[in-house]
XYZ file of C-alpha atoms in Angstrom:
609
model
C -83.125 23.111 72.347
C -82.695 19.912 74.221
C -83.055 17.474 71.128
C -82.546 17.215 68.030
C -84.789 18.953 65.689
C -87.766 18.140 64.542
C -87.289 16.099 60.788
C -90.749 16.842 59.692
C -90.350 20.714 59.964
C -86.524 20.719 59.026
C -84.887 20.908 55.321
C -81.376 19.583 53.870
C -79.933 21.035 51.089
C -77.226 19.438 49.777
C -75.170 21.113 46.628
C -71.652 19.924 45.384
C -69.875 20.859 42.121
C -67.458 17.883 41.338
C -67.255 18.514 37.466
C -65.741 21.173 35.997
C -66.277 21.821 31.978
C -63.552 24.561 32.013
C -60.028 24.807 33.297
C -61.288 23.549 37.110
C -60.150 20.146 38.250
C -62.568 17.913 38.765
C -63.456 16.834 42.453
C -64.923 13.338 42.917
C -65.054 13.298 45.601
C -67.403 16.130 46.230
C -69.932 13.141 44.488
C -69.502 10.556 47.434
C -69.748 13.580 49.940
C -73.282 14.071 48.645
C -74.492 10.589 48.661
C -72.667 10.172 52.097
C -74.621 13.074 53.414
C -77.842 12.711 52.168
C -77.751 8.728 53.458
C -76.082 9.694 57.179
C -78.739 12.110 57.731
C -81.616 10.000 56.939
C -80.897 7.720 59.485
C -82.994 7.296 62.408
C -80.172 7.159 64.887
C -78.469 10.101 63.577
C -80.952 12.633 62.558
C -83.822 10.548 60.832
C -84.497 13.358 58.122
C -87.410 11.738 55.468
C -86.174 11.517 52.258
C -88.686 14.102 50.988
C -86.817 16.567 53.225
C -83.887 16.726 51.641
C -82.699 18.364 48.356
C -79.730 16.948 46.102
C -77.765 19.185 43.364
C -75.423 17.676 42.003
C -73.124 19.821 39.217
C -75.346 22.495 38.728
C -74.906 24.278 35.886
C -76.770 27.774 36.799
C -77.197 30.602 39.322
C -81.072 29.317 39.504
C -80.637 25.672 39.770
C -78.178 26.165 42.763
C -80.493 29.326 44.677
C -83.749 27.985 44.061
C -84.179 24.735 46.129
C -82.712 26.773 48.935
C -85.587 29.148 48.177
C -88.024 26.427 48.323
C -86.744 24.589 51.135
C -86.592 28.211 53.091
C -90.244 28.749 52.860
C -90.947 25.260 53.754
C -88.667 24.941 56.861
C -90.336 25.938 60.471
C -87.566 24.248 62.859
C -83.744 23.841 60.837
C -82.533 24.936 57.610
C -78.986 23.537 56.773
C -77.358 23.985 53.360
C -74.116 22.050 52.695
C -71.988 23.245 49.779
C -68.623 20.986 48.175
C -66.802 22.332 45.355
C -64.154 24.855 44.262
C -64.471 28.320 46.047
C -63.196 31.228 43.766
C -63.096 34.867 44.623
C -64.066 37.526 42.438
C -61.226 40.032 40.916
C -62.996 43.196 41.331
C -64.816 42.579 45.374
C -62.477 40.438 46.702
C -65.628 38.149 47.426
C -66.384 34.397 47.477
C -67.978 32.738 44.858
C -69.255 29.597 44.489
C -68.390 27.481 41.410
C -70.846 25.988 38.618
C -70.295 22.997 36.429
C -69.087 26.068 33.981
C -67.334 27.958 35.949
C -63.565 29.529 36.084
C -61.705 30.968 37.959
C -60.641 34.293 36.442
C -64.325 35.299 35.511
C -66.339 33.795 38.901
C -67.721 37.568 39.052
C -70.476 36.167 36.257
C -69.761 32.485 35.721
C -70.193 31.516 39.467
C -72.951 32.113 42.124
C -71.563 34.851 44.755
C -72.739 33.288 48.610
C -74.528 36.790 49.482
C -77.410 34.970 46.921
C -77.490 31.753 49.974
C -77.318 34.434 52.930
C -80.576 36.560 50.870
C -82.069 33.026 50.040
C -82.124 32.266 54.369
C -82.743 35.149 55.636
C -85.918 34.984 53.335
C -87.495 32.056 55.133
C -89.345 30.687 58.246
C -86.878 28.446 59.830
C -85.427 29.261 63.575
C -82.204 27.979 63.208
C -79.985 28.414 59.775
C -76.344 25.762 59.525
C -74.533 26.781 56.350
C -71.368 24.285 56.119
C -68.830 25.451 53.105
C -66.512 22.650 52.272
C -64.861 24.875 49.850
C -61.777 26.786 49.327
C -61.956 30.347 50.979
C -65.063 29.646 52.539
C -63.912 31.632 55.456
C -64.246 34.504 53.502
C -68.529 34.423 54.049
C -67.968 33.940 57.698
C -67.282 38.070 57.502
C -71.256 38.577 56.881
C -71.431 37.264 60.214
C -68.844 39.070 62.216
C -69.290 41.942 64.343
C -69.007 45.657 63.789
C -69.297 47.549 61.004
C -71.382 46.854 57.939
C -70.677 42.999 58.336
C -72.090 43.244 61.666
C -74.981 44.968 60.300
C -76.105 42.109 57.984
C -75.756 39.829 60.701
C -77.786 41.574 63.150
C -80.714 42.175 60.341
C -80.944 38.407 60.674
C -84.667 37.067 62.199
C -83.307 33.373 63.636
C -82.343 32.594 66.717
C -80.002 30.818 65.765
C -77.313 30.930 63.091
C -74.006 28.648 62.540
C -71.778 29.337 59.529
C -68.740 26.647 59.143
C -65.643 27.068 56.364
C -63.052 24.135 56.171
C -61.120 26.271 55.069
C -60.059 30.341 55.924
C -60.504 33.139 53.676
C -56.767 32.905 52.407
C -56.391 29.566 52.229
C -57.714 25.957 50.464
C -59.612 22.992 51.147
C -58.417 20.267 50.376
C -59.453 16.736 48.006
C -56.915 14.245 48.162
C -56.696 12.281 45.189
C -57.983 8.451 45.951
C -60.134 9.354 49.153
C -63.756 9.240 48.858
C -64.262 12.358 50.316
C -62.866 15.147 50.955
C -60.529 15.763 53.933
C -63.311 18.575 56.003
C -65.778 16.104 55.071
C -64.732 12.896 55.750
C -64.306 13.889 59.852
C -67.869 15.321 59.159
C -69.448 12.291 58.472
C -66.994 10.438 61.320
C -68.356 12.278 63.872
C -72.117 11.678 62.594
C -71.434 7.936 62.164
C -69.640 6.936 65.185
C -70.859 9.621 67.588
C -68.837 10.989 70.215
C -67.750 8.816 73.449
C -68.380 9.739 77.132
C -70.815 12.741 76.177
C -74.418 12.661 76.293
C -77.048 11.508 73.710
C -77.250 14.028 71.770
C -74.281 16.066 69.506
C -75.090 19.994 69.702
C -73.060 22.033 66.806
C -69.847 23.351 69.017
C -68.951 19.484 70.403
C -69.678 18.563 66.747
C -67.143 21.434 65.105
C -64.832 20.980 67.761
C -64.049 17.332 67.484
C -64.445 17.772 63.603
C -61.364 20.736 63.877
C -59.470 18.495 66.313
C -59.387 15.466 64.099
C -57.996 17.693 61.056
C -55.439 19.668 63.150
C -54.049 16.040 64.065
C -53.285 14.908 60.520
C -52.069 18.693 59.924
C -55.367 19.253 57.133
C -56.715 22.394 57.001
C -58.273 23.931 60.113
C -62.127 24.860 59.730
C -63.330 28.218 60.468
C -67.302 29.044 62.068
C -69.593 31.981 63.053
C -71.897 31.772 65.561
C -75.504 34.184 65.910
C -76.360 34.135 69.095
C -76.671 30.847 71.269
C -76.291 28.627 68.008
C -72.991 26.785 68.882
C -75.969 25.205 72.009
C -78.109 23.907 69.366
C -78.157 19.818 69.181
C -78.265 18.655 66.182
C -78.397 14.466 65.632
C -78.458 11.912 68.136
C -74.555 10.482 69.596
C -74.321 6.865 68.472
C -71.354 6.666 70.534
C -73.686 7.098 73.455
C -73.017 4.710 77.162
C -69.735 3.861 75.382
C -66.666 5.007 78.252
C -63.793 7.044 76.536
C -60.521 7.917 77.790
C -58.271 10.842 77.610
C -56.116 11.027 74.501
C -52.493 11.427 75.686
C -51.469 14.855 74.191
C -47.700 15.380 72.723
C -45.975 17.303 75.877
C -45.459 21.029 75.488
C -41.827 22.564 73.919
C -40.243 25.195 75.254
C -37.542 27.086 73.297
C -35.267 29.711 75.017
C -33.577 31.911 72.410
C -30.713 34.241 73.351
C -29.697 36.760 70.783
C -25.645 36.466 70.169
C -24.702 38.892 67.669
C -26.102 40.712 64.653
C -23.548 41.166 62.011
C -23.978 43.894 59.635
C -23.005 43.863 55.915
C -22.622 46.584 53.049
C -24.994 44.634 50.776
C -27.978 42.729 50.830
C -27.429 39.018 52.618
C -29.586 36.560 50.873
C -28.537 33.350 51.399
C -26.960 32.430 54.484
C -25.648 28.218 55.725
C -23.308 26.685 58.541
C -19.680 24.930 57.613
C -17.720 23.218 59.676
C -19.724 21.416 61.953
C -21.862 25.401 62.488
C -17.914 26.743 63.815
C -18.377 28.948 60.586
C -21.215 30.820 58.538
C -20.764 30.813 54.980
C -23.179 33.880 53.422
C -23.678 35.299 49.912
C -23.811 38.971 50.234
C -24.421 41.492 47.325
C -21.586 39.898 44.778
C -19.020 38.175 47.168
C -19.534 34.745 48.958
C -18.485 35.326 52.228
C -16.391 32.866 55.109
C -16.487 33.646 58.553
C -15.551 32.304 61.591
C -17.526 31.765 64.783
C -14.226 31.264 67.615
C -16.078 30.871 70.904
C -19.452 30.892 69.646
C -20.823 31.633 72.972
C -19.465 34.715 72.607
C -20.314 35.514 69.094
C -16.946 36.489 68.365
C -17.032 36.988 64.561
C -14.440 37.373 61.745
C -14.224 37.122 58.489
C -11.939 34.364 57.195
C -12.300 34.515 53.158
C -13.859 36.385 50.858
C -14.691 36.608 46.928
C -15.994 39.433 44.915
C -17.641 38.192 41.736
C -18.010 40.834 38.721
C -20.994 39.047 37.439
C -24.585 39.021 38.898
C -25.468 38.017 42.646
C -24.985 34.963 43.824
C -27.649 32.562 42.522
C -27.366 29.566 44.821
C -24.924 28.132 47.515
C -24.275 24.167 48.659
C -22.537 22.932 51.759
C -21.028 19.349 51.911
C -22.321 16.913 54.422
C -18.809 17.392 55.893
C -19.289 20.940 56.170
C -15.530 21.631 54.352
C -16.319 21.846 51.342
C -18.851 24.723 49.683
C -20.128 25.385 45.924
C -21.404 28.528 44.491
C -22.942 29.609 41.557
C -23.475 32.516 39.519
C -24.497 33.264 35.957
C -20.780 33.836 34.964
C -19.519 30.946 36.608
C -19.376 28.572 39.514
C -16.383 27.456 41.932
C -15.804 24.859 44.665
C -14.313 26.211 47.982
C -12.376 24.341 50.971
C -13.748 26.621 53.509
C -10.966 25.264 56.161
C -8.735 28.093 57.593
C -5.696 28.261 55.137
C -7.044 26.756 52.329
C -6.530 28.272 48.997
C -9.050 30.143 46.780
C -12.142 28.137 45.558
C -11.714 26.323 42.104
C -13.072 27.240 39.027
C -15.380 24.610 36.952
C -15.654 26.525 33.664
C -19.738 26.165 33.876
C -20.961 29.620 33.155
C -25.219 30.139 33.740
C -25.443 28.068 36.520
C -28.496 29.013 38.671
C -28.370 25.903 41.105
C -26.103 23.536 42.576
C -26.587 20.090 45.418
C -24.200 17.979 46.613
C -24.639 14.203 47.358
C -25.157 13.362 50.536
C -21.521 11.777 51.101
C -20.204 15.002 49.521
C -18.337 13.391 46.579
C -20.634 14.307 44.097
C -21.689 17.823 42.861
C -24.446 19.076 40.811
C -24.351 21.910 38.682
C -28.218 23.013 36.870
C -27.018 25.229 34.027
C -29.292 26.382 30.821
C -29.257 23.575 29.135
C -28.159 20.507 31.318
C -27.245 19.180 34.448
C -23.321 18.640 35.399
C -22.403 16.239 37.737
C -18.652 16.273 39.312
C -16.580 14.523 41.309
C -16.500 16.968 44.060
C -12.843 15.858 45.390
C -11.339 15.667 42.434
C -12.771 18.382 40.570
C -13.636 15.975 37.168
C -17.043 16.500 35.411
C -18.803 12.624 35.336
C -22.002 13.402 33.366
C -23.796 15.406 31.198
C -27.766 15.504 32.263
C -29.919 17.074 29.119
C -32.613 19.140 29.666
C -34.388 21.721 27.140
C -34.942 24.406 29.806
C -33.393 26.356 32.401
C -32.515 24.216 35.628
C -34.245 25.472 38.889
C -33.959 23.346 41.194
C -31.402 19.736 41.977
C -31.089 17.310 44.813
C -29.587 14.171 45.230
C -31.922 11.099 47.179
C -30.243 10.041 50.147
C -28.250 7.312 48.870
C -27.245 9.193 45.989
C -28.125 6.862 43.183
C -31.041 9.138 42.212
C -30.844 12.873 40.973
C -34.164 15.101 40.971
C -34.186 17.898 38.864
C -36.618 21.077 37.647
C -37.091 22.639 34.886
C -38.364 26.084 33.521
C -40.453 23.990 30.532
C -42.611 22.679 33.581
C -40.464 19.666 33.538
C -39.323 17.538 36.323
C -37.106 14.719 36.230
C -35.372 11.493 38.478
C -32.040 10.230 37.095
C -30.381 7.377 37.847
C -26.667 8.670 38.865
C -24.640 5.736 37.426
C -25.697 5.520 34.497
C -26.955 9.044 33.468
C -30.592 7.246 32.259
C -34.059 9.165 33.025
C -36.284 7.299 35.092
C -39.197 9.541 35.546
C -40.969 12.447 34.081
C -43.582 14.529 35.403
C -45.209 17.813 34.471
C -46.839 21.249 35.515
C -48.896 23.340 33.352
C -45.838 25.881 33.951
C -42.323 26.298 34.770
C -41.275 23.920 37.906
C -39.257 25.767 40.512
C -38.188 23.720 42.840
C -37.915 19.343 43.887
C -37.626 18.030 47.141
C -37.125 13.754 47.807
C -38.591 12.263 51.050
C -36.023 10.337 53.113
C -36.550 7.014 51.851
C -36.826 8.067 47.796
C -40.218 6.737 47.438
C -41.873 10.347 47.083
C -40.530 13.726 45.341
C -42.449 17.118 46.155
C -42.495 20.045 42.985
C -43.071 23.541 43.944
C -44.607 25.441 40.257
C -45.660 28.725 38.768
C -48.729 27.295 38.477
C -49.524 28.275 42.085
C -49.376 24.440 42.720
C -47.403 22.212 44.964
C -47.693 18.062 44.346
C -46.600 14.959 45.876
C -45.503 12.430 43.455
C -44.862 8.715 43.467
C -41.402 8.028 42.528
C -42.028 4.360 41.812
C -45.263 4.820 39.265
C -45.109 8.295 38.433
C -48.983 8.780 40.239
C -49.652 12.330 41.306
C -50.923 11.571 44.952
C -51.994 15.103 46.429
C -52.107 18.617 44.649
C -52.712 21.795 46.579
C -53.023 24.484 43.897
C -53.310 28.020 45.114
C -56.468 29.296 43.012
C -56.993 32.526 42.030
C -56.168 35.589 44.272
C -54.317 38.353 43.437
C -52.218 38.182 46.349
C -50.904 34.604 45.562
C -48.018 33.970 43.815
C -46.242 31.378 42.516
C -44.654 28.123 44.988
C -41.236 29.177 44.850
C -39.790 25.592 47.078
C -40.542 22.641 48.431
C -38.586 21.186 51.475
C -38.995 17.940 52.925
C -37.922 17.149 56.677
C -35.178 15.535 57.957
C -36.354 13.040 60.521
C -40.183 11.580 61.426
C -40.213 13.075 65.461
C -43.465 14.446 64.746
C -44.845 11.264 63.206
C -44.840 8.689 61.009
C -44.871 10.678 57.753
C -42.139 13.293 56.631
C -43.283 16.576 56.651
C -43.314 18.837 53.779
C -43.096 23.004 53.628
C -43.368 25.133 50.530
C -42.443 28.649 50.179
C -43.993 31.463 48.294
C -48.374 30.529 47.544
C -49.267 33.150 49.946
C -49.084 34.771 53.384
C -48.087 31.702 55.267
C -46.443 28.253 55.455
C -47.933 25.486 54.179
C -46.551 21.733 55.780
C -48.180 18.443 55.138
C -47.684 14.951 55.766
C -49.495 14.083 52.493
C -51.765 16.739 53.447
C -51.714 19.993 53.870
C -52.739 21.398 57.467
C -53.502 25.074 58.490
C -50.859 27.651 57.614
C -47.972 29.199 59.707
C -49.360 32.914 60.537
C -46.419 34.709 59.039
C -47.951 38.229 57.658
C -45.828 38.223 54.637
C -44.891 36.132 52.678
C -42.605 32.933 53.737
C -38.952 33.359 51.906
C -37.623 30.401 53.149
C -38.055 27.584 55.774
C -35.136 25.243 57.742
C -36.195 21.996 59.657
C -33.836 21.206 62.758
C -31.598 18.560 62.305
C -34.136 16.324 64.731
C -37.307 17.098 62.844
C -39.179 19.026 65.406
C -38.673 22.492 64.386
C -39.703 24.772 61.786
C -38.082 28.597 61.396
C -39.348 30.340 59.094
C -37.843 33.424 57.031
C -40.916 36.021 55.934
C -40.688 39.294 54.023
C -42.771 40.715 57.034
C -38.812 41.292 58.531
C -39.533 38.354 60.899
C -37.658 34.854 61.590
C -40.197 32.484 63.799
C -39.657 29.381 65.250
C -42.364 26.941 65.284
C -43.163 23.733 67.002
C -44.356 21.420 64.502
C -45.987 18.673 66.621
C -48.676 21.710 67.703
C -47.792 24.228 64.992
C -46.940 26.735 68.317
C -44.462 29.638 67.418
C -41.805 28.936 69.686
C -39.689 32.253 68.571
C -39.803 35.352 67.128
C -36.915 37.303 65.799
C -37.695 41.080 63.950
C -34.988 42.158 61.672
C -34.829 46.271 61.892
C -34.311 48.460 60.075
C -37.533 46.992 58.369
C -36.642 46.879 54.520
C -37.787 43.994 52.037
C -37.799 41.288 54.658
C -35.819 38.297 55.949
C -34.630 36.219 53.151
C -32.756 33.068 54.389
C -32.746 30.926 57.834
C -30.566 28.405 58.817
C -30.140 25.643 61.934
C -26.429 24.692 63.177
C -25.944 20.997 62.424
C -26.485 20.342 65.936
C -29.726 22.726 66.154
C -28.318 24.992 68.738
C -27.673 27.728 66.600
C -30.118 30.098 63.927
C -28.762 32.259 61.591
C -31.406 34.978 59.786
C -30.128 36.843 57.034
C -32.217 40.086 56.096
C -32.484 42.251 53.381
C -31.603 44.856 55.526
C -27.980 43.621 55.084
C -27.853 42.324 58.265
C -27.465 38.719 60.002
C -28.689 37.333 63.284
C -27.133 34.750 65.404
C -29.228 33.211 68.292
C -28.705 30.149 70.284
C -30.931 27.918 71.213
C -32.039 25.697 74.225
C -35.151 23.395 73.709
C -36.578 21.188 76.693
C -39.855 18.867 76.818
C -42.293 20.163 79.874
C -43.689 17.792 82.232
């Protein structure tokens, strides 16, 4: 097919859910994307579709008033069918399968309140047209693209198919979300859509075929790290033009591409413990790795890292519970710990004394300011801020909930804080006053601050993770995890360190499922860890991500390209790697596994040519 097809004997049917009468966020955006569509479409130098051709449902409220204009427009279409759905994507709790959400819809009963997509793939395969284009801007949409795929029973349905042509497109894969972000007029799959229709492509011919369309579509979103679409192709499909190139005659040059990283890792030493190692950070400029093992915090010396010489310098055995969180100074000399039955300040320089006792008992996380003079203590009931040097308590924070998560902005004036209420809070430091509240529909595990102070990330039990505006409290992007049974909860946000992979920060959140997820106020396509993601570390310069996954693996990635750079495997394989950390000057990683073991590998990263 050499042109685009013929508008007279082709159908559009366009559906999008964007209000939600249940528990669903709404999605207004999913409103524009219709309107958008329908109007792009229509015009001459795109596609030229009459008006009469193509079918609008908006919010439908009903298996039947979504299924039966595709139906109609099935038995009416000789040339193209394409149906174009925007909305939430559920999955069912029994199957496993992707369902399509009503006006009524939720998600823990989409088995019978929301339309299951085998009813679309009956409705086409029912018809006369040649060529079927499903497009899913949904969440799991990737999950249909399996009636597609070859082998096995999936294979079967897809070879039962009568077109010669069939293209299936997700914007998002069949574990992970789409995403809406709040104040865009459409969503983030769709917007690049309706670029590419628009503006056309330059330097290619004068018409768009599906794979140029999908590719530059994909390209566009891996570039502002959104979530990567997904497609099936029957047969030739992906050959198939589809509108007319606007961008036609117009010259284009090559986009200059990031140059390619190469990281060389050389395994050191693995260090073997009697308990499990959990949490694991560099002191002293990374000449010393300070661990929490089993009940003891742990000191030891790296003399001659090169050779991985290792000994331990200090120890503590604590009668209480494990250790429940551990903070390094900015000049590396000073450590805090904390445990339910306590929490104690350490000089970890060699002959120092033991670490000093605070007196705060049920502390379950600690942060100190950037300078290091101030220390934060999240207890039960409040926050305690010391003077770090001088071992004196300052302030007294409030809070009606257990503390799970503190850090400091980087000028220290501001404290964030989290709460198990589903509270989270920014103090001023000085003066002890609250200057902004925000809230989950559940407990809050974690904060993270960008750089400047002007945003703070919140990691929730909701199966959410938000960006906030520090300044006027506006939520600008949620990414909520919907319902799957293998998702929990966002256990932490992080926030990088520098901007050497662009002008934003970049964000990671652990826990939400089988993957990393990093944005730059948007969410792009996750890190393929097969378990779950424990923990994350950006380098000290930005560029690299390690991750720590209960699939016994530490990775490396590069997060201009999202390439893994490194792969470490913990053995024996027991519960996973729990902790990763970078050397302050990025040369060295440290893994810590469950398998009471650490790893120590050095690093050497070069730009190629």
């Amino acid at each position: 097919m050499s042109t685009v097809p013929d508008p007279s004997a082709s159908r559009l049917v366009l559906i999008g859910t964007s209000e939600y009468s249940g528990s669903l966020d709404d999605l207004p955006a999913v409103a524009t994307n219709l309107a958008a569509l329908a109007e792009t479409f229509g015009m001459s130098d795109v596609w030229g579709l009459p008006t009469r051709n193509c079918a609008v449902i908006h919010n439908p409220t009903s298996i039947t008033e979504m299924i039966e204009p595709i139906v109609q427009a099935a038995a009416e279409a000789t040339d193209t069918l394409l149906v174009y759905y925007a909305g939430h994507g559920l999955i069912s709790r029994q199957a496993g399968e992707l369902h399509l959400a009503l006006s009524g819809s939720e998600m823990l009963t989409a088995y019978y309140t929301a339309v299951p997509y085998d009813l679309i793939r009956e409705a086409l395969n029912g018809g006369r047209a040649k060529r079927h284009i499903v497009i899913l801007d949904c969440c799991y949409g990737g999950r249909a693209l399996g009636r597609m795929s070859g082998g096995g029973a999936a294979g079967a349905v897809a070879d039962e198919a009568v077109t010669e042509g069939t293209y299936l497109i997700a914007a998002a894969a069949e574990t992970k979300t789409a995403l809406s972000v709040p104040g865009e007029p459409h969503t983030a799959f769709t917007a690049e859509l309706l670029t590419v229709l628009r503006e056309g492509l330059a330097g290619r011919g004068p018409h768009l075929d599906l794979d140029s369309i999908y590719h530059e579509v994909e390209a566009s979103l891996r570039a502002k790290r959104r979530p990567l679409p997904q497609r099936r192709i029957r047969n030739t499909a992906g050959q198939l033009v589809l509108v007319y190139n606007r961008a036609f005659g117009v010259s284009s040059e090559e986009p200059v591409q990031a140059p390619p990283v190469s990281l060389t890792g050389r395994h050191l030493r693995t260090l073997t413990k009697e308990a499990f190692v959990y949490a694991v950070t560099f002191i002293e400029d990374g000449t010393g790795l300070a661990i929490a093992c089993g009940k003891r915090v742990e000191l030891l010396s790296l003399t001659g890292w090169v050779n991985a010489r290792v000994q331990q310098r200090r120890g503590r055995l604590f009668s209480g519970p494990f250790i429940r969180d551990l903070a390094v100074a900015s000049d590396g000399r000073r450590l805090a710990s904390a445990t339910d039955q306590g929490t104690w300040i350490w000089d970890v320089r060699e002959g120092q004394p033991e670490p000093t006792e605070t007196g705060l008992n049920g502390a379950g996380s600690v942060a100190f300011s950037p300078d290091g003079q101030w220390l934060a203590f999240g207890r039960y009931d409040a926050v305690h801020i010391w003077d770090s040097r001088v071992g004196a308590e300052l302030l007294a924070l409030p809070h009606s909930g257990y503390i799970s998560g503190l850090v400091f902005s980087a000028d220290g004036t501001r404290l964030a804080t989290a709460d198990h209420t589903g509270t989270a809070r920014i103090w001023d430091t000085a003066t002890g006053s609250e200057i902004l509240t925000i809230t989950h529909s559940d407990r809050v595990n974690a904060v993270a601050l960008s750089p400047d102070g002007t945003l703070l990330t919140t990691g929730g039990r909701d199966r959410s993770a938000r960006i906030w505006d520090t300044t006027t409290g506006n939520n600008i992007l949620t990414v909520v995890h919907e319902w799957d049974p293998g998702l929990p909860e966002i256990h932490k946000p992080y926030i990088s360190p520098g901007d050497d992979v662009g002008d934003k920060p970049v964000y990671a959140t652990t826990g939400g499922g089988r993957g990393e997820l990093v944005y730059d106020y948007g969410p792009s396509e996750q890190f393929s860890n097969r378990g779950m993601v424990r923990d994350v570390a950006f380098s000290p310069d930005g560029r690299l991500l390690a991750t720590a996954s209960e699939d016994n693996t530490a990775r490396v990635w590069d997060l201009r390209t999202g390439t893994e750079l490194l792969k470490i495997v913990h053995t024996p394989a027991l519960n996973g790697v729990g902790s990763v950390a970078f050397s302050p000057d990025g040369k060295l990683l440290a893994s810590a596994g469950y398998a009471k073991a650490i790893q120590l590998w050095q690093l050497e990263i070069e730009d190629n040519p």
